[in-house]
Coordinates of C-alpha atoms and ligand atoms in Angstrom, one line a residue:
M1 CA 0.0 0.0 0.0
E2 CA 1.1 3.5 -0.8
N3 CA 2.4 5.3 2.3
I4 CA 0.2 8.1 3.7
K5 CA 2.3 10.9 2.3
D6 CA 2.4 9.4 -1.2
Y7 CA -1.3 8.8 -1.1
L8 CA -2.0 12.4 -0.1
S9 CA 0.5 13.7 -2.6
R10 CA -1.2 11.8 -5.3
I11 CA -4.8 12.7 -4.5
V12 CA -4.1 16.4 -3.8
G13 CA -1.8 16.5 -6.8
D14 CA -4.5 15.2 -9.1
A15 CA -7.1 17.6 -7.7
L16 CA -4.6 20.5 -8.1
S17 CA -3.6 19.6 -11.6
E18 CA -7.3 19.4 -12.6
A19 CA -8.3 22.6 -10.8
A20 CA -5.3 24.6 -12.3
D21 CA -5.4 22.7 -15.6
I22 CA -1.7 22.1 -15.4
A23 CA -0.7 18.5 -15.6
G24 CA 1.7 17.1 -13.0
S25 CA 1.3 20.0 -10.6
D26 CA 3.3 19.4 -7.3
P27 CA 1.1 19.8 -4.2
N28 CA 4.2 19.7 -2.0
V29 CA 2.7 17.6 0.8
I30 CA 4.6 17.4 4.1
T31 CA 3.9 16.3 7.6
A32 CA 2.3 19.2 9.4
S33 CA 4.9 21.5 10.9
R34 CA 2.7 22.1 13.9
P35 CA -0.1 20.0 15.5
E36 CA -2.7 22.8 15.0
F37 CA -2.2 22.5 11.3
G38 CA -3.5 19.0 11.3
D39 CA -1.5 15.9 10.3
Y40 CA -0.3 16.9 6.9
Q41 CA -0.2 20.1 4.9
A42 CA -0.1 20.8 1.2
N43 CA 2.1 23.9 0.5
G44 CA 2.2 23.7 -3.3
V45 CA -1.0 25.6 -4.2
M46 CA 0.4 29.1 -4.0
A47 CA 3.2 28.4 -6.6
V48 CA 0.7 26.7 -9.0
A49 CA -1.8 29.6 -8.5
G50 CA 1.0 32.0 -9.6
R51 CA 1.5 30.0 -12.8
C52 CA -2.2 29.9 -13.8
C53 CA -3.0 33.4 -12.5
R54 CA -5.6 32.3 -10.0
K55 CA -6.2 33.5 -6.4
P56 CA -4.4 31.0 -4.3
R57 CA -7.1 30.6 -1.6
E58 CA -9.7 30.2 -4.3
L59 CA -7.6 27.5 -6.1
A60 CA -7.1 25.8 -2.7
E61 CA -10.9 25.7 -2.2
A62 CA -11.3 24.2 -5.7
V63 CA -8.6 21.5 -4.9
I64 CA -10.4 20.5 -1.7
A65 CA -13.8 20.3 -3.6
G66 CA -12.2 18.2 -6.2
L67 CA -10.4 15.7 -3.8
R68 CA -11.1 12.0 -4.7
D69 CA -10.3 10.2 -1.5
E70 CA -10.8 6.6 -2.4
E71 CA -9.4 5.3 0.9
D72 CA -11.5 7.8 2.9
L73 CA -8.4 8.8 4.8
V74 CA -9.1 12.6 5.0
A75 CA -11.3 13.7 7.9
S76 CA -11.0 17.4 7.0
A77 CA -9.1 19.6 4.6
E78 CA -9.0 23.3 5.2
V79 CA -7.5 26.3 3.5
A80 CA -5.2 28.3 5.8
G81 CA -3.2 31.4 5.5
P82 CA -2.4 32.6 2.0
G83 CA -3.4 29.2 0.4
F84 CA -2.0 26.3 2.4
I85 CA -4.2 23.2 2.8
N86 CA -4.2 21.6 6.3
I87 CA -5.2 18.0 6.3
K88 CA -6.5 16.0 9.2
L89 CA -6.8 12.2 8.9
R90 CA -9.6 10.0 10.1
D91 CA -9.0 7.8 13.1
Q92 CA -10.7 4.8 11.6
A93 CA -8.6 5.0 8.4
L94 CA -5.4 5.1 10.5
I95 CA -6.7 2.2 12.5
A96 CA -7.4 0.2 9.3
R97 CA -3.8 0.9 8.1
G98 CA -2.5 -0.1 11.5
N99 CA -4.4 -3.3 11.5
G100 CA -3.1 -4.0 8.0
V101 CA 0.4 -3.8 9.3
L102 CA -0.3 -5.9 12.4
H103 CA -1.7 -8.5 10.1
D104 CA 1.3 -8.4 7.7
P105 CA 4.2 -6.7 9.5
L106 CA 6.4 -6.5 6.4
S107 CA 3.8 -4.5 4.6
L108 CA 4.8 -1.6 6.7
I109 CA 7.6 -0.7 4.2
P110 CA 6.2 -1.6 0.8
P111 CA 8.6 -2.0 -2.2
D112 CA 9.3 0.9 -4.5
S113 CA 7.0 0.8 -7.6
Q114 CA 10.1 1.4 -9.8
P115 CA 12.8 -1.0 -8.8
R116 CA 16.3 0.1 -9.9
K117 CA 19.8 -1.3 -10.2
I118 CA 22.0 0.6 -7.7
V119 CA 25.7 0.3 -7.1
V120 CA 26.8 1.2 -3.5
D121 CA 30.5 1.8 -3.4
H122 CA 31.4 1.8 0.3
S123 CA 34.0 0.9 2.9
S124 CA 36.8 0.7 0.3
P125 CA 39.9 0.8 2.6
N126 CA 43.4 0.7 1.4
L127 CA 44.6 -2.9 1.9
A128 CA 48.2 -1.9 2.6
K129 CA 47.2 -1.0 6.1
E130 CA 44.7 -2.1 8.7
M131 CA 41.2 -0.6 8.8
H132 CA 41.1 2.4 11.1
V133 CA 38.5 4.7 12.5
G134 CA 38.5 6.7 9.3
H135 CA 36.8 3.7 7.6
L136 CA 34.0 3.5 10.1
R137 CA 31.6 6.0 8.5
G138 CA 31.9 4.8 4.9
T139 CA 31.4 1.2 6.0
V140 CA 28.3 1.7 8.2
I141 CA 26.6 4.5 6.1
G142 CA 27.1 2.4 3.0
D143 CA 25.7 -0.7 4.7
C144 CA 22.7 1.2 5.9
L145 CA 22.0 2.7 2.5
S146 CA 22.4 -0.8 0.9
R147 CA 19.9 -2.2 3.4
V148 CA 17.4 0.5 2.8
L149 CA 17.6 0.2 -1.0
E150 CA 17.3 -3.6 -0.8
R151 CA 14.4 -3.4 1.5
L152 CA 12.6 -1.2 -1.1
G153 CA 13.2 -3.9 -3.7
H154 CA 16.0 -2.3 -5.6
E155 CA 18.8 -4.5 -6.9
V156 CA 21.9 -3.4 -4.9
I157 CA 25.4 -4.1 -6.1
R158 CA 27.7 -3.5 -3.2
Q159 CA 31.2 -2.6 -4.4
N160 CA 34.2 -2.5 -2.0
H161 CA 36.7 -0.5 -4.1
V162 CA 39.7 -1.4 -2.0
G163 CA 43.1 0.1 -2.8
D164 CA 45.3 -3.0 -3.6
W165 CA 47.7 -1.6 -6.2
G166 CA 50.4 1.0 -6.3
T167 CA 53.8 1.7 -5.0
Q168 CA 53.2 0.8 -1.3
F169 CA 52.8 -2.8 -2.3
G170 CA 56.3 -2.9 -3.8
M171 CA 57.6 -2.0 -0.4
L172 CA 55.5 -4.5 1.4
I173 CA 56.5 -7.3 -1.0
S174 CA 60.2 -6.6 -0.5
Y175 CA 59.7 -6.6 3.2
M176 CA 58.0 -9.9 3.0
Q177 CA 60.8 -11.3 1.0
D178 CA 63.4 -10.1 3.5
L179 CA 61.6 -11.8 6.3
G180 CA 61.5 -15.0 4.3
E181 CA 58.3 -16.0 2.8
D182 CA 57.8 -19.2 4.6
S183 CA 59.1 -18.0 7.9
S184 CA 56.9 -18.1 11.0
D185 CA 58.1 -14.5 11.6
L186 CA 56.3 -13.4 8.5
Q187 CA 53.1 -15.1 9.6
T188 CA 53.2 -13.5 13.0
E189 CA 54.1 -10.1 11.6
L190 CA 51.2 -10.2 9.2
E191 CA 48.8 -10.7 12.2
D192 CA 49.2 -7.0 12.8
L193 CA 49.2 -5.2 9.5
E194 CA 49.7 -1.8 11.0
T195 CA 53.0 -2.8 12.6
F196 CA 54.0 -4.6 9.5
Y197 CA 53.3 -1.6 7.4
R198 CA 55.2 0.7 9.8
A199 CA 58.2 -1.6 9.9
A200 CA 58.3 -1.8 6.1
K201 CA 58.0 2.0 5.9
D202 CA 60.7 2.6 8.4
K203 CA 63.0 0.4 6.5
F204 CA 62.1 2.1 3.3
D205 CA 62.9 5.5 4.7
S206 CA 66.1 4.5 6.4
D207 CA 67.7 2.0 4.1
S208 CA 68.3 3.2 0.5
A209 CA 69.2 -0.2 -0.8
F210 CA 65.9 -1.5 0.5
A211 CA 64.1 1.4 -1.1
D212 CA 65.7 0.6 -4.4
R213 CA 64.6 -3.0 -4.2
A214 CA 61.1 -1.9 -3.2
R215 CA 60.9 0.3 -6.3
L216 CA 62.0 -2.6 -8.4
S217 CA 59.4 -4.8 -6.8
V218 CA 56.7 -2.4 -8.0
V219 CA 58.0 -2.7 -11.6
K220 CA 58.1 -6.5 -11.3
L221 CA 54.6 -6.6 -9.8
Q222 CA 53.2 -4.4 -12.5
G223 CA 55.0 -6.3 -15.2
G224 CA 53.2 -9.4 -14.0
D225 CA 56.1 -11.4 -12.6
P226 CA 54.5 -14.5 -11.0
E227 CA 56.8 -14.6 -8.0
Y228 CA 55.9 -11.0 -7.1
L229 CA 52.3 -11.5 -7.9
S230 CA 52.0 -14.4 -5.6
A231 CA 53.6 -12.5 -2.7
W232 CA 51.3 -9.6 -3.4
Q233 CA 48.3 -12.0 -3.5
R234 CA 49.3 -13.4 -0.1
F235 CA 49.4 -10.0 1.4
I236 CA 46.1 -9.0 -0.2
D237 CA 44.4 -12.2 1.1
E238 CA 45.7 -11.6 4.6
S239 CA 44.5 -8.0 4.5
S240 CA 41.1 -8.9 3.1
R241 CA 40.7 -11.4 5.9
H242 CA 41.3 -8.7 8.4
C243 CA 38.6 -6.6 6.8
Q244 CA 36.1 -9.4 6.7
E245 CA 36.7 -9.9 10.5
I246 CA 35.8 -6.3 11.1
Y247 CA 32.8 -6.5 8.8
G248 CA 31.6 -9.5 10.7
R249 CA 31.9 -7.7 14.0
L250 CA 30.2 -4.7 12.6
D251 CA 27.5 -6.9 11.1
V252 CA 27.7 -5.2 7.7
G253 CA 26.8 -7.2 4.7
L254 CA 30.1 -6.8 2.7
T255 CA 31.6 -10.1 1.6
L256 CA 34.6 -11.1 -0.5
A257 CA 32.2 -11.3 -3.5
D258 CA 31.7 -7.5 -3.2
L259 CA 35.4 -6.8 -3.7
D260 CA 36.0 -4.3 -6.5
A261 CA 39.7 -4.0 -6.1
E262 CA 41.6 -1.3 -8.0
S263 CA 43.7 -4.1 -9.6
R264 CA 40.5 -5.4 -11.3
Y265 CA 40.9 -2.5 -13.7
N266 CA 44.6 -2.9 -14.6
D267 CA 43.9 -4.2 -18.1
D268 CA 41.4 -1.4 -18.8
L269 CA 43.5 1.6 -18.1
E270 CA 45.5 1.8 -21.3
G271 CA 42.2 1.7 -23.2
I272 CA 40.7 4.4 -21.0
V273 CA 43.6 6.7 -21.9
R274 CA 43.4 5.8 -25.6
E275 CA 39.7 6.5 -25.6
L276 CA 40.2 10.0 -24.0
E277 CA 42.7 10.7 -26.7
E278 CA 40.4 9.6 -29.5
K279 CA 37.7 11.9 -28.1
G280 CA 40.2 14.7 -28.3
L281 CA 40.1 15.2 -24.5
L282 CA 43.7 14.6 -23.8
Q283 CA 46.5 17.1 -23.3
E284 CA 50.1 16.8 -22.2
S285 CA 51.3 18.8 -19.3
D286 CA 54.9 18.4 -18.0
G287 CA 55.0 14.9 -19.6
A288 CA 51.8 13.8 -17.8
R289 CA 48.6 13.1 -19.8
C290 CA 45.7 15.1 -18.5
V291 CA 42.1 16.2 -19.2
F292 CA 41.3 19.8 -18.8
L293 CA 37.7 20.7 -18.4
P294 CA 36.6 24.4 -18.4
E295 CA 34.5 23.9 -15.2
F296 CA 37.6 23.1 -13.1
K297 CA 39.8 26.0 -12.2
G298 CA 42.3 26.4 -9.4
K299 CA 42.4 29.3 -6.9
D300 CA 44.3 31.5 -9.3
G301 CA 41.9 30.8 -12.2
E302 CA 44.4 28.5 -13.8
P303 CA 42.8 25.4 -15.4
L304 CA 42.9 22.4 -13.1
P305 CA 44.0 19.1 -14.8
V306 CA 42.7 15.6 -14.1
I307 CA 45.8 13.6 -14.6
V308 CA 45.2 10.1 -16.0
Q309 CA 48.7 9.0 -16.8
K310 CA 52.0 10.1 -15.1
S311 CA 55.1 10.9 -17.1
D312 CA 56.6 7.5 -16.1
G313 CA 53.6 5.8 -17.6
G314 CA 51.9 5.0 -14.3
Y315 CA 48.1 5.4 -14.0
L316 CA 46.2 7.1 -11.3
Y317 CA 43.3 6.8 -8.9
S318 CA 41.2 8.8 -11.3
T319 CA 42.0 6.5 -14.3
T320 CA 40.8 3.5 -12.3
D321 CA 37.7 5.3 -11.3
L322 CA 36.9 6.2 -14.9
A323 CA 37.2 2.5 -15.7
A324 CA 34.9 1.7 -12.8
V325 CA 32.3 4.2 -14.0
R326 CA 32.4 2.6 -17.4
M327 CA 31.9 -0.9 -15.9
R328 CA 29.0 0.3 -13.7
S329 CA 27.4 2.1 -16.6
F330 CA 27.7 -0.4 -19.4
D331 CA 28.4 -3.8 -17.8
F332 CA 26.2 -3.5 -14.7
K333 CA 23.8 -1.1 -16.5
A334 CA 23.2 0.6 -13.2
D335 CA 20.6 3.4 -12.8
R336 CA 22.5 4.9 -9.8
S337 CA 26.0 4.6 -8.6
L338 CA 26.5 5.9 -5.1
Y339 CA 30.1 6.6 -3.8
V340 CA 30.0 6.6 0.0
V341 CA 33.4 8.3 0.4
D342 CA 35.0 10.9 2.6
A343 CA 34.1 14.5 1.7
R344 CA 37.7 15.3 1.2
Q345 CA 37.5 13.4 -2.1
S346 CA 34.7 15.5 -3.4
L347 CA 36.8 17.3 -6.1
H348 CA 38.1 13.9 -7.2
F349 CA 34.6 12.7 -7.8
Q350 CA 33.4 15.9 -9.4
Q351 CA 36.2 15.6 -11.9
V352 CA 35.8 11.9 -12.5
F353 CA 32.1 12.3 -13.1
A354 CA 32.6 15.2 -15.4
V355 CA 35.3 13.5 -17.4
A356 CA 33.3 10.3 -17.6
Q357 CA 30.3 12.2 -18.9
A358 CA 32.3 14.2 -21.4
A359 CA 34.0 11.0 -22.7
G360 CA 30.8 8.9 -22.9
M361 CA 32.2 6.6 -20.2
A362 CA 29.1 7.1 -18.2
S363 CA 25.8 6.0 -19.7
A364 CA 23.0 8.6 -20.2
E365 CA 20.9 6.7 -17.6
I366 CA 23.3 6.5 -14.7
S367 CA 23.1 8.9 -11.9
L368 CA 26.6 9.3 -10.3
E369 CA 26.3 10.5 -6.7
H370 CA 29.1 11.2 -4.2
I371 CA 27.6 10.4 -0.8
A372 CA 30.2 12.4 1.1
Y373 CA 30.8 12.3 4.8
G374 CA 32.8 14.3 7.3
T375 CA 35.6 13.4 9.7
I376 CA 35.4 11.8 13.1
M377 CA 37.1 14.2 15.5
G378 CA 38.7 13.9 18.9
K379 CA 37.8 16.2 21.7
D380 CA 40.8 18.3 20.8
G381 CA 39.0 19.3 17.6
R382 CA 41.4 17.3 15.4
P383 CA 40.8 14.0 13.6
Y384 CA 40.4 11.3 16.2
K385 CA 43.8 9.7 17.1
T386 CA 45.3 7.6 19.8
R387 CA 47.2 9.4 22.6
S388 CA 50.5 8.8 20.8
G389 CA 49.0 10.4 17.6
D390 CA 48.5 7.1 15.6
S391 CA 45.4 6.3 13.8
V392 CA 43.0 4.3 15.9
K393 CA 42.6 0.7 14.6
L394 CA 39.0 -0.2 14.1
A395 CA 39.5 -3.6 15.8
D396 CA 40.8 -1.8 18.9
L397 CA 38.0 0.7 18.9
L398 CA 35.4 -2.1 18.7
D399 CA 37.1 -4.0 21.6
E400 CA 37.0 -0.9 23.7
A401 CA 33.3 -0.4 22.9
V402 CA 32.4 -3.8 24.1
T403 CA 34.4 -3.5 27.3
R404 CA 32.7 -0.2 28.0
A405 CA 29.3 -1.6 27.2
F406 CA 29.8 -4.4 29.6
E407 CA 30.3 -1.9 32.4
L408 CA 27.2 -0.1 31.3
V409 CA 25.0 -3.2 31.1
S410 CA 26.3 -4.6 34.4
G411 CA 25.5 -1.3 36.0
K412 CA 22.0 -1.3 34.7
N413 CA 21.2 -5.0 35.3
P414 CA 23.7 -6.5 37.7
D415 CA 21.4 -9.6 38.3
L416 CA 21.7 -11.0 34.8
D417 CA 24.3 -13.7 34.7
E418 CA 27.7 -12.8 33.3
D419 CA 27.5 -14.7 30.1
E420 CA 24.3 -13.0 29.1
R421 CA 25.7 -9.6 30.1
R422 CA 28.7 -10.3 27.8
L423 CA 26.5 -11.2 24.9
I424 CA 24.4 -8.1 25.4
A425 CA 27.5 -6.0 25.7
E426 CA 28.8 -7.3 22.4
N427 CA 25.6 -6.0 20.7
V428 CA 25.3 -2.8 22.7
G429 CA 29.0 -1.8 22.3
I430 CA 29.1 -2.2 18.6
T431 CA 25.7 -0.8 17.9
S432 CA 26.4 2.2 20.0
V433 CA 29.4 3.0 17.8
K434 CA 27.4 2.5 14.7
Y435 CA 24.4 4.4 15.9
A436 CA 26.5 7.3 17.0
D437 CA 27.8 7.6 13.5
L438 CA 24.6 7.0 11.6
S439 CA 22.6 9.5 13.8
K440 CA 24.9 12.4 12.8
N441 CA 24.3 14.3 9.6
R442 CA 26.8 12.7 7.4
M443 CA 28.0 15.9 5.9
S444 CA 29.3 17.2 9.3
D445 CA 32.3 16.3 11.2
Y446 CA 31.5 14.9 14.7
V447 CA 33.3 14.4 17.9
F448 CA 33.8 10.8 19.0
D449 CA 32.6 10.6 22.6
W450 CA 32.2 7.4 24.5
S451 CA 30.1 8.8 27.2
T452 CA 27.3 10.2 25.0
M453 CA 27.1 7.2 22.7
L454 CA 27.0 4.7 25.6
S455 CA 24.2 6.5 27.5
F456 CA 20.7 5.4 28.2
E457 CA 19.6 9.0 27.7
G458 CA 19.2 10.8 24.4
N459 CA 19.3 9.7 20.8
T460 CA 21.5 6.7 21.3
A461 CA 21.6 3.0 20.6
P462 CA 21.2 2.0 24.3
Y463 CA 18.1 4.3 24.6
L464 CA 16.4 2.7 21.6
L465 CA 17.4 -0.8 22.4
Y466 CA 16.1 -0.3 25.9
A467 CA 12.9 1.1 24.7
C468 CA 12.4 -2.1 22.6
T469 CA 13.1 -4.3 25.5
R470 CA 10.5 -2.5 27.6
I471 CA 7.9 -2.9 24.8
K472 CA 8.8 -6.6 24.5
S473 CA 8.4 -7.2 28.2
L474 CA 5.1 -5.4 28.2
L475 CA 3.9 -7.7 25.4
R476 CA 5.2 -10.8 27.2
K477 CA 3.1 -9.8 30.2
Q478 CA -0.2 -9.6 28.3
G479 CA -1.0 -13.3 28.8
D480 CA -2.8 -15.5 26.3
D481 CA -6.4 -14.3 27.0
C482 CA -6.1 -11.1 25.0
S483 CA -3.6 -11.8 22.2
V484 CA -6.0 -10.3 19.8
N485 CA -3.5 -7.8 18.3
E486 CA -6.1 -5.5 16.8
L487 CA -6.8 -1.8 17.1
T488 CA -10.4 -0.9 17.6
E489 CA -10.8 2.6 18.8
L490 CA -8.5 5.5 19.9
T491 CA -9.5 7.2 23.1
Q492 CA -6.4 9.3 23.9
P493 CA -4.4 11.8 21.8
E494 CA -1.2 9.9 22.8
E495 CA -2.6 6.8 21.2
R496 CA -3.3 8.6 18.0
A497 CA 0.0 10.3 17.9
L498 CA 1.8 7.0 18.3
L499 CA -0.2 5.2 15.7
L500 CA 0.4 8.0 13.1
K501 CA 4.1 8.1 13.9
A502 CA 4.5 4.4 13.5
L503 CA 2.8 4.5 10.2
Q504 CA 5.2 7.1 8.9
L505 CA 8.2 4.9 8.9
P506 CA 7.9 4.1 5.1
E507 CA 7.9 7.9 4.3
I508 CA 11.2 8.3 6.1
V509 CA 12.7 5.2 4.5
E510 CA 11.8 6.6 1.1
I511 CA 13.6 9.9 1.8
V512 CA 16.6 8.1 3.0
A513 CA 16.7 6.0 -0.2
R514 CA 16.6 9.2 -2.2
E515 CA 18.7 11.6 -0.3
C516 CA 21.0 9.1 1.5
Y517 CA 20.9 10.6 5.0
P518 CA 20.6 7.7 7.5
N519 CA 20.4 10.3 10.4
L520 CA 16.8 11.0 9.3
L521 CA 15.9 7.4 10.1
C522 CA 17.7 7.7 13.4
N523 CA 15.8 10.9 14.3
Y524 CA 12.5 9.2 13.4
L525 CA 13.2 6.2 15.5
Y526 CA 14.1 8.4 18.4
E527 CA 10.9 10.4 18.0
L528 CA 8.9 7.2 17.7
S529 CA 10.3 6.0 21.0
G530 CA 9.4 9.3 22.5
A531 CA 5.9 9.0 21.3
F532 CA 5.7 5.5 22.8
M533 CA 7.0 6.8 26.2
R534 CA 4.4 9.6 26.2
F535 CA 1.7 7.1 25.4
Y536 CA 2.9 4.7 28.0
E537 CA 2.9 7.4 30.7
A538 CA -0.6 8.6 29.8
C539 CA -2.3 5.4 29.0
P540 CA -2.5 2.4 31.4
V541 CA -2.2 -0.8 29.3
L542 CA -2.6 -4.0 31.4
K543 CA -5.0 -2.4 33.8
A544 CA -7.3 -1.0 31.2
E545 CA -10.7 -2.5 30.4
P546 CA -10.4 -5.3 27.8
R547 CA -11.3 -3.4 24.6
I548 CA -9.0 -0.5 25.3
R549 CA -6.3 -2.8 26.6
N550 CA -6.3 -4.8 23.3
T551 CA -5.9 -1.6 21.3
R552 CA -3.1 -0.4 23.5
L553 CA -1.3 -3.7 23.3
A554 CA -1.7 -3.7 19.6
L555 CA -0.3 -0.2 19.5
A556 CA 2.7 -1.5 21.5
S557 CA 3.1 -4.3 19.1
L558 CA 3.0 -2.0 16.1
T559 CA 5.6 0.3 17.7
E560 CA 7.8 -2.7 18.3
Q561 CA 7.5 -3.6 14.6
A562 CA 8.4 -0.1 13.4
L563 CA 11.4 0.1 15.8
K564 CA 12.6 -3.3 14.9
Q565 CA 12.3 -2.9 11.2
G566 CA 13.8 0.6 11.4
L567 CA 16.8 -0.6 13.5
D568 CA 17.2 -3.5 11.1
L569 CA 17.8 -1.0 8.3
L570 CA 20.5 0.6 10.3
G571 CA 22.1 -2.8 10.8
I572 CA 21.1 -3.0 14.5
N573 CA 19.5 -6.1 16.1
T574 CA 17.1 -5.7 19.0
L575 CA 17.5 -7.5 22.3
E576 CA 15.0 -9.4 24.4
R577 CA 16.5 -8.1 27.6
M578 CA 19.2 -5.7 28.7
Ligands
LIG1 N1 40.5 3.3 -1.5 C1 40.1 4.7 -1.5 C2 40.7 5.4 -0.3 O1 41.1 4.8 0.6 C3 38.6 4.9 -1.5 C4 37.9 4.4 -2.7 C5 36.5 5.0 -2.8 N2 35.9 4.5 -4.0 C6 36.2 4.9 -5.3 N3 35.5 4.4 -6.2 N4 37.1 5.8 -5.5 O2 40.8 6.6 -0.3

């Protein structure tokens, strides 16, 4: 079933198009900005009135008179102010929708009527090093968007565009060779990729003979020497295994099958450069081969090049991304390609998208979207680091989260046995980190703060998980005699507010799918829990007379569904107890 907002947009839109005699007029329906405006409001009449030279209020009247409300959802529609339409919904219609969901919980979020093929490029760490805190956002935001899009019935192609090629790997291969490829030393050192990388780098910086060998390794590797390729492969396998471990703990859906490593495109790069040349887009600048597009200028107004091949013949990050755009466009035939990548790469993506479009490497259909995100900061206002100034390994961060969550859970519920508290802490710790991230507007930087994310108060994972356990425990107490699970009548405003809120989940999900802001879903879930708390305070449930009690239990059950399904889209599992 169409969600309420879509339904109203359609019927008000039809009436508006008819009254104004302008097909496809946008009624601009939104949830009411204030309760006294009703439940929804249509703000689009004034603009349309301007276009057809009518008096806005008069046009609004005509729209209301022409409404064809098949579902009988609208209790009243009134003209307000200069030509807004305030809409109030009928209780019985809300009840009918609520019962529909109780009957078939998955119908709460119906599939999109136009399923698309959508690439979600996310996580995408550099495999030379271990995953660190900087990879958290791309990983969890991308996972959430993938879940949302999948839930709406789109075909999602996850792509983990890992960096697995380039000069660093020469250094790592040489370092592996020096340790002895079969030695147990190598195996232990590879356990900690960060230390391994640093040791190799130190040697590279301090030992010029080693640095020369490392540079030779790159040449051998890129020339396809089997010995070097196999050392490289061993390193890549080890590093990918590290990533999979993190993905497992974070409960994100990325698998090895989603790898879209840079090396995948090695054989395409020469062709990409040739194609740019054939299209007349290539210019030489200091020996490097570049594309200059008029829309990209530096600070001083000088044209800004997109370099696709260095003077030594090497290809660049941009060249690979052009090949990837081409694959996503013409092999995958995707309708959208989302790049969930740090905001600091925004110029890179603007350039890649522009060059791809100019060169016909992007199809006419594909929408290329950089889903940018800001930096995780420390309390000192700089990117979050360890005390010694190193980047924080994601594995360590998650360990610490679980340790801290164990304290939190033990404080809240000391009577649970330890094993259960440990299990709960694993969930609460990791979901708190994820939720803290997802609940921030992705465009802003945010300060990483253990005490706010691991708090039972405010817009946090513990708060929401706890709200769910309270509802579940209420539902467990209802006993068998009244497991009717049906709404009949609404007697209190808090009941109505809760019902309407729960039914609005699909509207939010739709916006998240379109605009890619998971924080909107988090805000919604937080508001929904708030609506439940207000209802629970105002309306006795188990002590109410049977008819009312049934409706209230059904409302609790509907809320639980909305919370659970919403959290699931964030990649968060609810708990029975905590
Ligand atoms: N590996 C890159 C990095 O660490 C991110 C890749 C993002 N995806 C892409 N298609 N460029 O910065």
